[in-house]
Amino acid sequence: MNQTSKRNGVVAIPPAEQVLDAMAGPIAVLDWSGTIIAVNRAWREFGCANSGKSTRHVGTNYLDICDRAVGVEAACAKAAAAGIRSVLAGEPVFSLEYPCHSPTRKRWFQLHASCLHHDGHAYAVVAHHDITDRILVEQERQGLLARAHRHQEQLKALTAVSTRIAAGDSPEAIFRDITEQARLIVGAHWAATHTLPYALWPSEPVIVSVSDKYGGFPASALARSGAGLYSHVLQLASPLRLTATELSAYPHLQDTYLAETASPAMPGVLAAPIISPQGGTLGVLMLLDKQHGEFTADDEAILTQLAQIASVSVENAVQTRAERESRERLWATHEHAGVGMAETNATGQFLTVNRGLSVITGYSRSELLNLSLFDLVHPDDSSAEHALYDRQVAGELKTYSLERRSIRKDGSSVWLNVSSTAVFNEQGEFRYSVRVIQDIHQKKRFEQRQALLVRELHHRVRNNLAVVQALASATGRTSTSIRDFNRSFSSRIAALAKTQTLLTEDYWQTAPLREMLECELQPFWARRHERFRLEGPDVNLSADIAIPLSMALHELTANAARYGALSVRKGCVAVKWELATAEGSRELHLSWVEQNGPPVGSPSHSGFGTFLLERVLPAQCHAKANLRFDPAGLQCEIHVPLVTHRLVPEY
């Protein structure tokens, strides 16, 4: 019994109904037969939200409702009934998680039933807890883990392929292995490598690898499929990625064999040219019909890397075969190859070098012959090269390849792809190493630039989604009807799209201010009357400034067209801007002046445009905006600090 001090006496116990109503979650008390004898307020609200009816549910047999359930929810309902019966039979607790989806929302709940004994009777206390947030978080985590696991497996497969292919000495075997691995790593039903004719290339110009899905199709039809895509990628000289819908819009990329093979529906396609180190095209590596979903940018990166592996590996295999066939022929190839080639002894001293290595390193042939390969290795990469070369000299490795930096004669560093193959005598003793060195400095810089562009793209996409969300929210607050909302929201999204078009023409970095203004005001151009004037220097605005400023200009234009100078024939808008220096940084000063329009008065309420100018611009780009409702015409002054740092490198 609850008691206070003797002075205050015994505390009154609240009624059971009040205690139940104080509980946060939906709770019901069932008697031995499963009939609901008491519920709390949260239960009534829960039932009303799910059934659309206002009822207390007291007197309803909960177990009968569960037993009569049909459809997709029947299994969960019957499991719940069985669990509650076990609690009524003496089990202490029962718990069940179940989905409760609607056409517009997915939700999950946890049913928890516990046994209550009173006056010799057994009761079940049933509670429902909304666990939707936890389930969604867990699903997202599982998805991320699955994606990370697949990415890890792909990287492992790429590493294994790179090592195995680099040691290959048969171009045909390399192409077959690359074709098979491309299909397996990316996860496609159909893969093919089309090669250009060459004396040392495979006897079959098309190598095909398919899953069981296409196992029943004739090999000749599979080999002839994709000829249009092959020719297009050769001309394009860059990777091609199309969804099934996009591919169907390009009849010239299709052929009858492809249509028959891919029946009943055209699949998506991913293709990458196989570019030799000298810049020529060796062929095309192509994938069709991904097993799950459409081909992604990650798939494209993997296929491009496999094409590069095939390119370098085939080149190395050709050189190795040529060396075995004829020393004289090897020397001619060695001297005129577009990559650096050299022979080194057990200590790494250069024995022979070709002209390509002189071009890459900046040293003359005589200078190189007085140096060791370790004299040219960048200090940060020296240990890796030493370890691999020592193993090769010891006979543990016949061939190895790695990407590392080298120090040129002028002190600059250059990224190289080094493939080293050992030559042993009949007793298995090391004689010398044949090294093929490829300058991949531009490729490395491109990869860094590509990674930077991807990060910038992710940043822009997140910003755009935030802008669209803010537009929708703000437009909804200021709209008086659905029609008004659709008109305002559509025009604002169109203005945002125009600015994004300007940004994408310069790697998502800058947009010209004059073109931004012309995009908004061009519809009001007239021959007889000057409707707008633009005066100011050429200014390119970064994306973080261009997007909010373009929305502000759109709101000023829309206001002028509806209420201001652009709403009458002789009205005119004058926009002037200049660059100024304030507190050591450059600023854009822009003025918007409306003339010859209807008389202007102070508005009775602030709309989205005022909110954008007075709150969004200062928050997003530290701008200052001043609106003056001059009777002669609306005037607006905007001062914006400029960002001069460029995120994307110039190369």
XYZ file of C-alpha atoms in Angstrom:
651
model
C 0.000 0.000 0.000
C 1.277 3.474 -0.918
C 1.516 5.752 2.109
C 2.770 9.223 2.869
C 3.785 10.535 6.280
C 1.354 10.132 9.141
C 0.488 13.814 8.830
C -0.761 13.448 5.234
C -2.388 10.048 5.588
C -2.942 7.391 2.861
C -2.558 8.381 -0.853
C -5.644 7.642 -2.952
C -5.006 5.068 -5.722
C -6.094 6.349 -9.184
C -8.744 4.333 -11.031
C -7.431 1.642 -13.425
C -8.909 3.466 -16.425
C -6.918 6.590 -15.605
C -3.782 4.519 -15.167
C -4.303 2.934 -18.601
C -4.978 6.296 -20.231
C -1.699 7.591 -18.840
C 0.201 4.916 -20.777
C 1.800 6.245 -23.985
C 1.253 3.188 -26.182
C -2.023 1.502 -27.214
C -3.028 -0.993 -24.490
C -6.018 -3.360 -24.169
C -6.954 -5.857 -21.447
C -8.463 -9.185 -22.613
C -10.349 -11.688 -20.437
C -9.898 -15.483 -20.582
C -12.014 -15.719 -23.769
C -10.128 -12.999 -25.644
C -12.835 -10.369 -25.189
C -11.591 -6.815 -24.716
C -12.708 -5.564 -21.300
C -10.689 -2.329 -21.102
C -8.673 -0.089 -23.394
C -6.781 3.150 -22.929
C -7.037 6.391 -24.877
C -4.018 5.523 -27.059
C -5.702 2.233 -28.085
C -8.883 4.061 -29.099
C -6.851 6.533 -31.143
C -4.865 3.667 -32.677
C -8.049 1.860 -33.670
C -9.618 5.017 -35.095
C -6.504 5.749 -37.147
C -6.466 2.236 -38.622
C -10.199 1.616 -39.098
C -11.409 5.151 -39.612
C -14.157 4.591 -37.003
C -14.477 6.013 -33.525
C -15.149 3.052 -31.196
C -14.036 1.888 -27.750
C -13.601 -1.766 -28.921
C -14.709 -2.923 -25.416
C -16.788 -6.086 -25.741
C -15.141 -7.118 -29.025
C -13.452 -10.506 -29.107
C -9.898 -9.728 -30.207
C -9.040 -13.380 -30.868
C -12.058 -13.868 -33.163
C -10.971 -10.866 -35.227
C -7.473 -12.337 -35.581
C -8.828 -15.790 -36.499
C -11.066 -14.342 -39.235
C -8.274 -12.337 -40.871
C -7.639 -13.108 -44.548
C -5.161 -12.034 -47.186
C -1.576 -11.026 -46.613
C -2.223 -10.149 -42.963
C -3.786 -13.514 -42.074
C -0.529 -15.237 -41.076
C 0.498 -12.454 -38.671
C -3.018 -12.220 -37.214
C -3.225 -15.953 -36.554
C 0.260 -15.931 -35.002
C -0.833 -13.079 -32.730
C -3.970 -15.003 -31.694
C -1.947 -18.115 -30.909
C 0.530 -16.105 -28.839
C -2.187 -14.350 -26.828
C -3.890 -17.686 -26.147
C -0.584 -19.019 -24.812
C -0.401 -16.040 -22.437
C -3.980 -16.672 -21.267
C -2.974 -20.302 -20.740
C -0.156 -19.320 -18.398
C 2.831 -18.173 -20.505
C 4.280 -14.974 -18.954
C 4.812 -12.941 -22.151
C 4.475 -13.074 -25.923
C 5.961 -10.691 -28.506
C 5.437 -10.389 -32.275
C 6.635 -7.873 -34.843
C 4.349 -7.409 -37.838
C 3.840 -5.043 -40.793
C 0.799 -2.786 -41.011
C 1.067 -1.041 -44.377
C -1.335 1.332 -46.064
C -1.411 2.395 -49.739
C 0.517 5.554 -48.844
C 2.762 4.494 -45.969
C 4.669 1.487 -44.713
C 4.569 0.866 -40.965
C 5.655 -1.866 -38.564
C 4.418 -2.594 -35.045
C 5.402 -4.830 -32.162
C 2.610 -6.650 -30.326
C 3.506 -7.419 -26.694
C 1.169 -9.534 -24.557
C 1.755 -10.235 -20.861
C -0.187 -12.347 -18.377
C -2.165 -10.736 -15.511
C -3.702 -12.817 -12.692
C -6.449 -11.292 -10.533
C -8.926 -12.965 -8.201
C -8.093 -16.366 -9.635
C -8.692 -15.304 -13.243
C -6.146 -14.937 -16.066
C -6.109 -11.824 -18.209
C -3.899 -10.726 -21.138
C -2.561 -7.166 -21.342
C -1.902 -6.425 -25.036
C 0.194 -3.438 -26.145
C 1.126 -2.233 -29.641
C 4.351 -0.257 -30.184
C 5.202 1.569 -33.408
C 8.666 0.313 -34.462
C 8.613 1.760 -37.991
C 11.653 3.991 -37.473
C 13.745 1.129 -36.135
C 12.744 -1.190 -38.990
C 13.490 1.446 -41.636
C 16.889 2.185 -40.107
C 17.684 -1.523 -40.016
C 16.602 -1.998 -43.640
C 18.760 0.930 -44.714
C 21.700 -0.453 -42.761
C 21.270 -3.878 -44.317
C 21.119 -2.298 -47.774
C 24.315 -0.346 -47.169
C 26.045 -3.425 -45.791
C 24.980 -5.457 -48.822
C 26.221 -2.770 -51.181
C 29.521 -2.458 -49.308
C 29.929 -6.241 -49.311
C 29.297 -6.439 -53.050
C 31.716 -3.583 -53.661
C 34.355 -5.369 -51.567
C 33.809 -8.597 -53.468
C 34.122 -6.748 -56.769
C 37.386 -5.154 -55.649
C 38.739 -8.558 -54.630
C 37.736 -9.975 -57.996
C 39.361 -7.047 -59.798
C 42.573 -7.563 -57.836
C 42.619 -11.256 -58.663
C 41.904 -10.575 -62.330
C 44.622 -7.921 -62.524
C 47.255 -10.252 -61.106
C 46.227 -13.218 -63.242
C 45.779 -11.288 -66.474
C 49.053 -9.390 -66.064
C 50.864 -12.743 -66.044
C 49.105 -13.989 -69.181
C 51.043 -14.474 -72.400
C 48.159 -15.199 -74.780
C 46.033 -12.281 -76.053
C 43.176 -14.657 -76.845
C 43.228 -16.091 -73.311
C 43.360 -12.578 -71.850
C 40.332 -11.436 -73.862
C 38.389 -14.564 -72.947
C 39.225 -14.165 -69.272
C 38.392 -10.456 -69.304
C 35.069 -11.135 -71.059
C 34.081 -13.838 -68.575
C 35.186 -11.857 -65.524
C 33.429 -8.688 -66.707
C 30.132 -10.592 -66.885
C 30.617 -12.213 -63.472
C 31.939 -9.177 -61.573
C 29.317 -6.717 -62.848
C 26.554 -9.325 -62.871
C 25.259 -9.472 -66.457
C 23.687 -12.225 -68.539
C 25.619 -11.432 -71.731
C 29.179 -10.222 -72.385
C 31.239 -9.905 -75.544
C 34.591 -8.535 -76.666
C 34.863 -7.347 -80.258
C 38.512 -7.062 -81.343
C 40.011 -5.317 -84.331
C 41.866 -7.587 -86.789
C 45.550 -8.075 -85.962
C 48.086 -10.801 -86.597
C 48.529 -11.714 -82.925
C 44.911 -11.170 -81.925
C 42.425 -14.019 -81.352
C 41.440 -16.100 -84.338
C 37.813 -15.284 -83.551
C 37.159 -11.509 -83.663
C 34.191 -11.795 -81.244
C 34.441 -13.564 -77.879
C 31.126 -14.166 -76.083
C 30.297 -15.197 -72.509
C 26.663 -15.774 -71.481
C 24.719 -17.059 -68.480
C 22.231 -19.923 -68.563
C 19.562 -17.443 -69.667
C 21.101 -17.333 -73.161
C 22.582 -20.831 -73.135
C 20.012 -22.086 -75.626
C 20.736 -19.484 -78.305
C 22.983 -20.378 -81.273
C 26.595 -19.289 -80.809
C 26.618 -17.682 -84.257
C 23.650 -15.451 -83.375
C 25.247 -14.430 -80.087
C 28.506 -13.561 -81.850
C 26.703 -11.386 -84.417
C 24.696 -9.513 -81.780
C 25.669 -5.973 -80.856
C 27.440 -5.067 -84.113
C 25.722 -1.667 -84.182
C 26.755 -0.923 -80.612
C 30.320 -2.042 -81.344
C 30.638 0.339 -84.298
C 29.106 3.200 -82.325
C 31.509 2.799 -79.380
C 34.464 2.637 -81.767
C 33.446 5.998 -83.218
C 32.608 7.396 -79.787
C 35.971 6.282 -78.306
C 34.484 6.497 -74.796
C 32.280 4.322 -72.564
C 28.566 4.001 -73.379
C 25.828 3.277 -70.831
C 22.134 3.101 -71.839
C 19.053 1.821 -70.045
C 16.628 -0.467 -71.820
C 14.331 2.490 -72.508
C 17.170 4.655 -73.822
C 18.483 1.882 -76.058
C 15.066 1.378 -77.652
C 15.137 5.041 -78.732
C 18.233 4.459 -80.921
C 17.268 2.067 -83.736
C 20.664 2.468 -85.448
C 22.352 0.897 -82.415
C 20.254 -2.260 -82.739
C 20.275 -5.105 -85.225
C 18.065 -8.098 -85.944
C 20.380 -10.519 -84.166
C 20.350 -8.406 -81.008
C 16.572 -8.060 -81.130
C 16.119 -11.818 -81.546
C 18.647 -12.671 -78.834
C 17.250 -10.206 -76.292
C 13.618 -11.072 -76.980
C 11.074 -10.290 -75.632
C 12.502 -6.986 -74.310
C 15.618 -5.025 -75.196
C 18.093 -5.025 -72.263
C 20.270 -2.192 -71.028
C 23.796 -1.955 -72.403
C 27.220 -1.010 -71.022
C 30.269 -0.857 -73.269
C 33.839 0.439 -72.993
C 36.521 0.755 -75.666
C 39.790 -1.097 -75.091
C 42.377 1.608 -75.673
C 46.013 0.658 -76.135
C 48.733 2.527 -74.220
C 49.646 4.223 -77.488
C 46.120 5.560 -77.875
C 44.771 3.192 -80.532
C 41.603 1.164 -80.095
C 42.022 -2.588 -79.685
C 38.340 -3.415 -79.481
C 35.192 -3.024 -77.389
C 34.209 -4.782 -74.159
C 30.406 -4.946 -73.979
C 27.758 -6.074 -71.434
C 24.023 -6.560 -71.972
C 21.086 -7.467 -69.755
C 22.155 -6.854 -66.141
C 20.851 -9.484 -63.756
C 19.486 -7.008 -61.195
C 18.388 -3.494 -62.203
C 20.128 -1.222 -64.682
C 23.839 -0.646 -65.167
C 25.243 2.010 -62.822
C 28.160 4.431 -62.825
C 30.041 1.992 -60.556
C 29.540 -0.739 -63.147
C 30.892 1.611 -65.812
C 34.005 2.316 -63.727
C 34.613 -1.410 -63.249
C 34.179 -2.183 -66.954
C 36.494 0.691 -67.902
C 39.128 -0.630 -65.516
C 38.774 -4.143 -66.934
C 39.208 -2.705 -70.431
C 42.372 -0.943 -69.248
C 43.622 -4.171 -67.664
C 42.940 -5.993 -70.921
C 44.725 -3.280 -72.872
C 47.907 -3.284 -70.786
C 47.897 -7.058 -70.342
C 47.443 -7.771 -74.042
C 50.196 -5.333 -74.899
C 52.508 -7.079 -72.432
C 51.562 -10.502 -73.786
C 52.287 -9.429 -77.334
C 55.681 -8.102 -76.312
C 56.512 -11.307 -74.429
C 55.567 -13.481 -77.411
C 57.610 -11.318 -79.719
C 60.642 -11.678 -77.414
C 60.472 -15.458 -77.507
C 60.158 -15.596 -81.290
C 63.070 -13.378 -82.217
C 65.662 -11.360 -80.346
C 66.162 -9.054 -83.310
C 62.487 -8.493 -83.731
C 62.216 -7.859 -79.999
C 64.950 -5.251 -80.194
C 63.148 -3.392 -82.992
C 59.889 -3.521 -81.071
C 61.763 -2.647 -77.893
C 63.299 0.448 -79.429
C 60.184 1.782 -81.166
C 57.575 0.897 -78.541
C 55.410 3.723 -77.255
C 56.164 2.703 -73.663
C 59.410 2.584 -71.756
C 61.242 -0.771 -71.855
C 64.400 -1.900 -70.108
C 66.374 -4.887 -68.910
C 67.861 -4.920 -65.389
C 70.240 -7.240 -63.545
C 69.859 -8.746 -60.076
C 70.812 -5.479 -58.349
C 68.435 -3.418 -60.481
C 71.143 -1.892 -62.697
C 69.878 -1.002 -66.179
C 71.374 -3.259 -68.884
C 69.375 -1.971 -71.856
C 66.868 0.833 -72.228
C 64.758 2.071 -75.093
C 63.956 5.513 -76.353
C 60.519 5.490 -74.690
C 62.073 5.189 -71.242
C 64.312 8.150 -72.023
C 61.262 10.186 -72.955
C 59.428 9.192 -69.753
C 62.331 9.781 -67.351
C 64.087 12.680 -69.106
C 67.465 10.892 -68.908
C 69.514 10.021 -71.970
C 70.287 6.383 -72.773
C 73.874 6.673 -71.503
C 72.713 8.295 -68.253
C 70.171 5.549 -67.624
C 72.778 2.821 -68.163
C 74.753 4.286 -65.237
C 71.731 4.188 -62.930
C 69.719 1.583 -61.072
C 65.948 1.353 -61.360
C 65.822 2.193 -57.621
C 67.565 5.512 -58.313
C 64.396 6.622 -60.132
C 61.772 5.294 -57.701
C 59.939 7.849 -55.586
C 60.975 7.455 -51.900
C 57.387 6.721 -50.821
C 57.162 3.787 -53.283
C 60.684 2.443 -52.879
C 59.898 -0.248 -50.282
C 57.130 -1.799 -52.412
C 59.350 -1.956 -55.514
C 62.266 -3.372 -53.491
C 60.120 -6.112 -51.957
C 58.665 -7.254 -55.301
C 61.983 -7.111 -57.134
C 63.798 -9.069 -54.406
C 61.157 -11.791 -54.640
C 61.527 -11.856 -58.413
C 65.316 -12.195 -58.202
C 64.843 -14.982 -55.651
C 62.643 -16.836 -58.119
C 59.403 -16.428 -56.155
C 57.798 -14.169 -58.785
C 58.188 -14.462 -62.520
C 56.059 -11.442 -63.271
C 54.703 -8.589 -61.245
C 53.148 -5.243 -62.054
C 52.472 -2.186 -59.963
C 51.625 1.468 -60.269
C 54.154 3.764 -58.654
C 55.775 7.171 -58.950
C 59.145 7.884 -60.518
C 61.479 10.880 -60.180
C 62.340 12.519 -63.532
C 65.653 14.166 -64.256
C 64.155 17.630 -63.707
C 63.015 16.588 -60.197
C 59.337 16.217 -61.044
C 57.430 13.014 -60.311
C 55.407 10.972 -62.787
C 53.017 8.065 -62.256
C 54.043 4.852 -64.047
C 52.576 1.415 -64.602
C 55.508 -0.966 -64.267
C 55.384 -4.588 -65.401
C 58.467 -6.636 -64.641
C 59.061 -10.125 -66.078
C 62.040 -12.232 -65.010
C 64.162 -14.386 -67.361
C 65.769 -17.477 -65.778
C 68.408 -19.876 -67.082
C 67.987 -23.646 -67.370
C 68.973 -24.083 -63.729
C 66.242 -21.648 -62.661
C 68.700 -18.913 -61.740
C 67.788 -15.276 -62.346
C 69.441 -13.744 -65.436
C 67.706 -10.393 -65.971
C 64.334 -8.683 -65.770
C 62.410 -7.222 -68.692
C 60.529 -4.137 -67.569
C 57.695 -2.388 -69.402
C 57.013 1.127 -68.118
C 53.889 3.043 -69.070
C 53.306 6.710 -68.287
C 49.880 6.833 -66.580
C 50.264 10.292 -65.082
C 47.365 11.732 -67.086
C 45.183 8.755 -66.157
C 45.904 9.323 -62.474
C 45.106 12.995 -62.778
C 41.903 12.131 -64.622
C 40.911 9.677 -61.875
C 41.507 12.327 -59.223
C 39.505 14.859 -61.216
C 36.742 12.323 -61.814
C 36.531 11.532 -58.090
C 36.361 15.247 -57.339
C 33.585 15.729 -59.897
C 31.607 12.849 -58.386
C 31.894 14.384 -54.918
C 30.846 17.768 -56.309
C 27.906 16.140 -58.114
C 26.730 14.511 -54.872
C 27.003 17.893 -53.163
C 24.955 19.599 -55.889
C 22.275 16.909 -55.889
C 21.815 17.192 -52.118
C 21.637 20.997 -52.389
C 19.077 20.807 -55.212
C 16.886 18.422 -53.253
C 17.004 20.794 -50.310
C 16.083 23.732 -52.577
C 13.153 21.829 -54.120
C 11.919 20.846 -50.668
C 12.134 24.455 -49.492
C 10.336 25.669 -52.633
C 7.520 23.193 -52.150
C 7.135 24.085 -48.481
C 7.242 27.851 -49.033
C 4.954 27.729 -52.070
C 2.456 25.660 -50.129
C 2.372 28.228 -47.321
C 1.720 31.156 -49.679
C -0.647 29.474 -52.179
C -4.383 29.931 -51.934
C -5.372 26.977 -54.143
C -3.995 23.893 -55.858
C -3.979 25.732 -59.163
C -2.058 28.622 -57.648
C 0.407 26.165 -56.081
C 0.951 24.301 -59.377
C 1.553 27.525 -61.301
C 3.943 29.028 -58.755
C 5.812 25.814 -58.004
C 6.188 24.898 -61.706
C 7.582 28.311 -62.586
C 10.064 28.173 -59.711
C 11.226 24.699 -60.645
C 11.622 25.894 -64.268
C 13.762 28.798 -63.064
C 15.904 26.401 -61.050
C 16.252 24.128 -64.102
C 17.445 27.038 -66.272
C 20.187 27.861 -63.799
C 21.218 24.214 -63.564
C 21.497 24.108 -67.362
C 23.937 27.022 -67.248
C 25.912 25.368 -64.440
C 26.278 22.019 -66.199
C 27.964 23.724 -69.147
C 30.931 24.478 -66.869
C 31.355 21.299 -64.775
C 28.619 22.441 -62.334
C 30.750 25.347 -61.247
C 29.694 28.726 -62.616
C 26.819 30.428 -64.413
C 26.995 33.801 -66.255
C 24.895 36.465 -64.527
C 23.850 38.074 -67.819
C 22.528 34.783 -69.192
C 20.656 34.164 -65.947
C 18.893 37.513 -66.348
C 18.213 36.953 -70.052
C 16.618 33.569 -69.292
C 14.122 35.299 -67.003
C 13.451 38.518 -68.956
C 13.664 37.321 -72.579
C 9.912 36.488 -72.779
C 9.184 40.224 -72.271
C 11.360 41.458 -75.155
C 9.459 43.737 -77.570
C 10.424 45.603 -80.754
C 8.543 48.867 -80.140
C 9.114 49.351 -76.457
C 12.197 48.635 -74.415
C 10.932 46.293 -71.724
C 14.249 45.689 -69.934
C 17.851 46.945 -69.852
C 20.861 44.968 -68.665
C 24.055 46.861 -67.838
C 27.135 45.419 -66.184
C 30.382 43.501 -66.707
C 30.624 39.781 -67.399
C 30.354 37.938 -64.099
C 30.418 34.178 -63.561
C 28.751 33.057 -60.326
C 29.564 29.878 -58.437
C 26.741 27.369 -58.020
C 26.249 28.140 -54.320
C 25.503 31.762 -55.264
C 23.882 31.260 -58.685
C 21.050 28.992 -57.499
C 19.586 31.191 -54.707
C 20.227 34.392 -56.721
C 18.466 32.960 -59.789
C 15.434 32.115 -57.641
C 15.406 35.684 -56.317
C 15.572 37.096 -59.862
C 12.737 34.778 -60.870
C 10.560 36.052 -58.012
C 11.317 39.700 -58.949
C 10.419 38.966 -62.590
C 7.222 37.134 -61.665
C 6.182 39.983 -59.350
C 6.908 42.566 -62.071
C 4.887 40.554 -64.603
C 1.911 40.239 -62.269
C 1.834 43.564 -60.438
C 4.730 45.743 -61.578
C 6.346 47.291 -64.631
C 6.163 44.191 -66.837
C 2.390 43.993 -66.363
C 1.827 46.996 -68.710
C 2.977 47.547 -72.309
C 5.292 50.498 -71.687
C 6.738 49.299 -68.409
C 10.467 48.685 -68.185
C 12.897 46.977 -65.810
C 16.472 48.261 -65.531
C 19.025 45.886 -64.048
C 22.515 47.187 -63.359
C 25.389 45.480 -61.616
C 29.019 46.115 -60.809
C 31.913 44.523 -58.985
C 33.143 46.219 -55.835
C 35.586 45.520 -53.030
C 34.296 45.525 -49.465
C 36.382 44.586 -46.429
C 39.081 43.042 -48.612
C 36.727 40.757 -50.605
C 34.952 41.146 -53.947
C 31.213 41.741 -53.977
C 28.522 41.886 -56.619
C 26.267 44.951 -56.321
C 23.041 44.515 -58.312
C 20.125 46.932 -58.581
C 16.641 46.166 -59.927
C 14.552 49.252 -60.806
C 11.062 49.131 -62.315
C 9.826 52.114 -64.359
C 6.614 53.250 -66.095
C 4.546 50.663 -64.310
C 1.465 50.912 -62.098
C 1.822 52.900 -58.847
C 3.491 50.861 -56.141
C 2.361 50.651 -52.546
C 3.572 48.714 -49.553
C 2.198 45.143 -49.633
C -0.275 44.053 -47.009
C 1.659 40.833 -46.368
C 5.057 39.336 -47.190
C 5.137 36.654 -49.870
C 7.674 34.027 -50.917
C 9.738 36.558 -52.874
C 10.231 38.761 -49.815
C 11.099 35.693 -47.747
C 13.652 34.621 -50.370
C 15.304 38.057 -50.520
C 15.330 38.862 -46.826
C 16.040 35.439 -45.307
C 17.182 32.804 -47.834
C 19.803 34.939 -49.623
C 21.483 36.080 -46.371
C 21.432 32.540 -44.994
C 22.787 30.746 -48.071
C 25.280 33.224 -49.555
C 25.641 35.993 -46.925
C 23.919 38.463 -49.232
C 22.218 41.705 -48.242
C 18.954 42.640 -49.946
C 16.968 45.874 -49.604
C 13.451 46.305 -51.045
C 11.982 49.819 -51.553
C 8.352 50.176 -52.574
C 8.756 53.493 -54.397
C 5.461 54.719 -55.909
C 7.286 55.129 -59.251
C 8.357 51.493 -59.263
C 9.748 48.705 -57.112
C 13.481 48.959 -56.366
C 15.739 46.246 -55.036
C 19.419 46.389 -54.064
C 21.364 43.122 -53.613
C 24.965 42.873 -52.389
C 26.514 39.391 -52.690
C 30.067 38.355 -51.605
C 31.742 36.453 -54.458
C 33.483 33.090 -54.130
C 36.664 32.942 -56.195
C 37.923 29.456 -55.293
C 37.333 26.899 -58.065
C 36.680 23.344 -56.870
C 37.349 21.544 -60.169
C 40.929 21.683 -61.542
C 41.509 23.257 -64.940
C 43.023 20.233 -66.684
